[in-house]
Amino acid sequence: NLNVAKSTHVNLQILRMKVRLAKQVRLLTGVGIEWQNYRFQKNTSLRTLPDRIQIYQDTLNFSKNKLTTQSLHIPLLVQFQTRERESNSFRVAAGGYANILLNSWTKQVSSEKGTVKF
């Protein structure tokens, strides 16, 4: 279970591009970097196995318990607008995002083991 109040997500859009496909249709894309901090409510731990990551309930009591990820973010959306000029137009976009994981780590703080990062 996540502690939603303490979990954070930051997205820094480095490059944004619009490509005109038709009078009222655009392709939106770009590149960004994303950081996410997932803070766990309970004493959840992660264990790396050869073919997967196992999530289990730990016996230690953690004062801090979080998973941090850093990824490359690539949006690919098709935007439709009601008029040719964007300033006077209603716009709607649909599409998806690709995320490429660059780095991830956990940090757990307990009175028994101190600070453990991996």
mmCIF file of C-alpha atoms in Angstrom:
data_model
loop_
_atom_site.group_PDB
_atom_site.id
_atom_site.type_symbol
_atom_site.label_atom_id
_atom_site.label_comp_id
_atom_site.label_asym_id
_atom_site.label_seq_id
_atom_site.Cartn_x
_atom_site.Cartn_y
_atom_site.Cartn_z
ATOM 1 C CA ASN A 1 0.000 0.000 0.000
ATOM 2 C CA LEU A 2 1.247 3.450 -0.896
ATOM 3 C CA ASN A 3 1.275 6.476 1.353
ATOM 4 C CA VAL A 4 -0.251 8.726 -1.310
ATOM 5 C CA ALA A 5 0.226 11.945 0.703
ATOM 6 C CA LYS A 6 4.025 11.470 0.756
ATOM 7 C CA SER A 7 4.475 9.953 -2.734
ATOM 8 C CA THR A 8 5.602 12.398 -5.437
ATOM 9 C CA HIS A 9 5.924 12.572 -9.209
ATOM 10 C CA VAL A 10 7.943 15.184 -11.112
ATOM 11 C CA ASN A 11 8.078 15.411 -14.916
ATOM 12 C CA LEU A 12 10.491 17.775 -16.637
ATOM 13 C CA GLN A 13 9.674 18.182 -20.335
ATOM 14 C CA ILE A 14 12.997 18.886 -22.115
ATOM 15 C CA LEU A 15 11.782 18.955 -25.728
ATOM 16 C CA ARG A 16 8.273 19.476 -27.109
ATOM 17 C CA MET A 17 7.356 19.244 -30.783
ATOM 18 C CA LYS A 18 4.190 19.701 -32.844
ATOM 19 C CA VAL A 19 4.063 18.345 -36.378
ATOM 20 C CA ARG A 20 1.177 19.449 -38.589
ATOM 21 C CA LEU A 21 -0.409 16.427 -40.307
ATOM 22 C CA ALA A 22 -3.456 18.223 -41.759
ATOM 23 C CA LYS A 23 -5.196 21.589 -41.350
ATOM 24 C CA GLN A 24 -6.657 20.688 -37.978
ATOM 25 C CA VAL A 25 -4.575 17.652 -36.965
ATOM 26 C CA ARG A 26 -1.215 17.752 -35.175
ATOM 27 C CA LEU A 27 1.206 15.106 -33.905
ATOM 28 C CA LEU A 28 2.524 15.991 -30.437
ATOM 29 C CA THR A 29 5.751 14.414 -29.208
ATOM 30 C CA GLY A 30 8.888 15.224 -27.237
ATOM 31 C CA VAL A 31 11.250 13.989 -24.563
ATOM 32 C CA GLY A 32 11.213 14.437 -20.810
ATOM 33 C CA ILE A 33 12.673 13.066 -17.598
ATOM 34 C CA GLU A 34 10.444 11.705 -14.844
ATOM 35 C CA TRP A 35 11.180 11.103 -11.153
ATOM 36 C CA GLN A 36 8.793 9.176 -8.920
ATOM 37 C CA ASN A 37 9.004 8.571 -5.169
ATOM 38 C CA TYR A 38 6.714 5.821 -3.939
ATOM 39 C CA ARG A 39 6.398 5.840 -0.136
ATOM 40 C CA PHE A 40 5.040 2.651 1.385
ATOM 41 C CA GLN A 41 2.567 2.635 4.311
ATOM 42 C CA LYS A 42 3.532 -0.749 5.704
ATOM 43 C CA ASN A 43 6.827 -2.574 6.127
ATOM 44 C CA THR A 44 7.003 -3.613 2.482
ATOM 45 C CA SER A 45 10.326 -4.824 1.079
ATOM 46 C CA LEU A 46 11.554 -5.810 -2.373
ATOM 47 C CA ARG A 47 13.781 -8.769 -3.174
ATOM 48 C CA THR A 48 15.528 -9.283 -6.520
ATOM 49 C CA LEU A 49 15.161 -12.813 -7.911
ATOM 50 C CA PRO A 50 16.697 -14.084 -11.180
ATOM 51 C CA ASP A 51 13.515 -13.559 -13.233
ATOM 52 C CA ARG A 52 11.440 -11.071 -11.200
ATOM 53 C CA ILE A 53 11.195 -8.757 -8.219
ATOM 54 C CA GLN A 54 9.356 -10.143 -5.202
ATOM 55 C CA ILE A 55 7.349 -7.876 -2.882
ATOM 56 C CA TYR A 56 6.951 -9.126 0.678
ATOM 57 C CA GLN A 57 5.943 -7.963 4.148
ATOM 58 C CA ASP A 58 9.103 -7.412 6.242
ATOM 59 C CA THR A 59 9.376 -8.038 9.993
ATOM 60 C CA LEU A 60 11.331 -4.799 10.543
ATOM 61 C CA ASN A 61 9.590 -1.525 11.388
ATOM 62 C CA PHE A 62 10.718 1.205 8.995
ATOM 63 C CA SER A 63 10.637 4.919 9.813
ATOM 64 C CA LYS A 64 11.312 5.621 6.111
ATOM 65 C CA ASN A 65 10.495 3.205 3.296
ATOM 66 C CA LYS A 66 10.516 4.353 -0.328
ATOM 67 C CA LEU A 67 11.140 3.291 -3.918
ATOM 68 C CA THR A 68 12.511 5.944 -6.303
ATOM 69 C CA THR A 69 12.534 5.637 -10.093
ATOM 70 C CA GLN A 70 14.008 7.820 -12.817
ATOM 71 C CA SER A 71 12.870 7.352 -16.412
ATOM 72 C CA LEU A 72 12.925 8.862 -19.873
ATOM 73 C CA HIS A 73 9.410 9.973 -20.880
ATOM 74 C CA ILE A 74 8.310 10.059 -24.559
ATOM 75 C CA PRO A 75 4.732 11.191 -25.395
ATOM 76 C CA LEU A 76 3.090 10.425 -28.745
ATOM 77 C CA LEU A 77 -0.320 12.065 -29.152
ATOM 78 C CA VAL A 78 -2.587 13.047 -32.049
ATOM 79 C CA GLN A 79 -4.316 16.381 -31.469
ATOM 80 C CA PHE A 80 -7.537 17.434 -33.182
ATOM 81 C CA GLN A 81 -8.712 21.039 -33.121
ATOM 82 C CA THR A 82 -11.970 22.690 -34.206
ATOM 83 C CA ARG A 83 -10.307 25.511 -36.180
ATOM 84 C CA GLU A 84 -7.091 25.897 -38.135
ATOM 85 C CA ARG A 85 -5.767 28.610 -35.780
ATOM 86 C CA GLU A 86 -4.887 27.207 -32.365
ATOM 87 C CA SER A 87 -5.652 30.410 -30.426
ATOM 88 C CA ASN A 88 -9.397 30.282 -31.255
ATOM 89 C CA SER A 89 -9.784 26.522 -31.220
ATOM 90 C CA PHE A 90 -11.012 23.772 -28.923
ATOM 91 C CA ARG A 91 -8.374 21.017 -28.855
ATOM 92 C CA VAL A 92 -8.466 17.378 -27.800
ATOM 93 C CA ALA A 93 -5.592 14.880 -27.945
ATOM 94 C CA ALA A 94 -5.352 11.103 -27.655
ATOM 95 C CA GLY A 95 -2.372 8.798 -27.633
ATOM 96 C CA GLY A 96 0.112 7.265 -25.283
ATOM 97 C CA TYR A 97 3.409 7.606 -23.472
ATOM 98 C CA ALA A 98 6.498 5.436 -23.400
ATOM 99 C CA ASN A 99 8.731 5.363 -20.327
ATOM 100 C CA ILE A 100 12.231 3.913 -20.383
ATOM 101 C CA LEU A 101 13.551 3.141 -16.901
ATOM 102 C CA LEU A 102 16.967 4.753 -16.385
ATOM 103 C CA ASN A 103 17.521 4.049 -12.690
ATOM 104 C CA SER A 104 15.710 2.866 -9.564
ATOM 105 C CA TRP A 105 16.570 2.356 -5.915
ATOM 106 C CA THR A 106 15.018 1.807 -2.520
ATOM 107 C CA LYS A 107 15.792 3.445 0.790
ATOM 108 C CA GLN A 108 14.717 1.959 4.103
ATOM 109 C CA VAL A 109 15.469 3.336 7.562
ATOM 110 C CA SER A 110 14.936 1.178 10.658
ATOM 111 C CA SER A 111 16.307 1.169 14.205
ATOM 112 C CA GLU A 112 17.566 -2.409 13.710
ATOM 113 C CA LYS A 113 19.603 -1.911 10.476
ATOM 114 C CA GLY A 114 19.920 1.874 10.145
ATOM 115 C CA THR A 115 19.795 3.224 6.578
ATOM 116 C CA VAL A 116 19.830 0.619 3.786
ATOM 117 C CA LYS A 117 19.879 1.591 0.082
ATOM 118 C CA PHE A 118 19.845 -0.740 -2.924
#
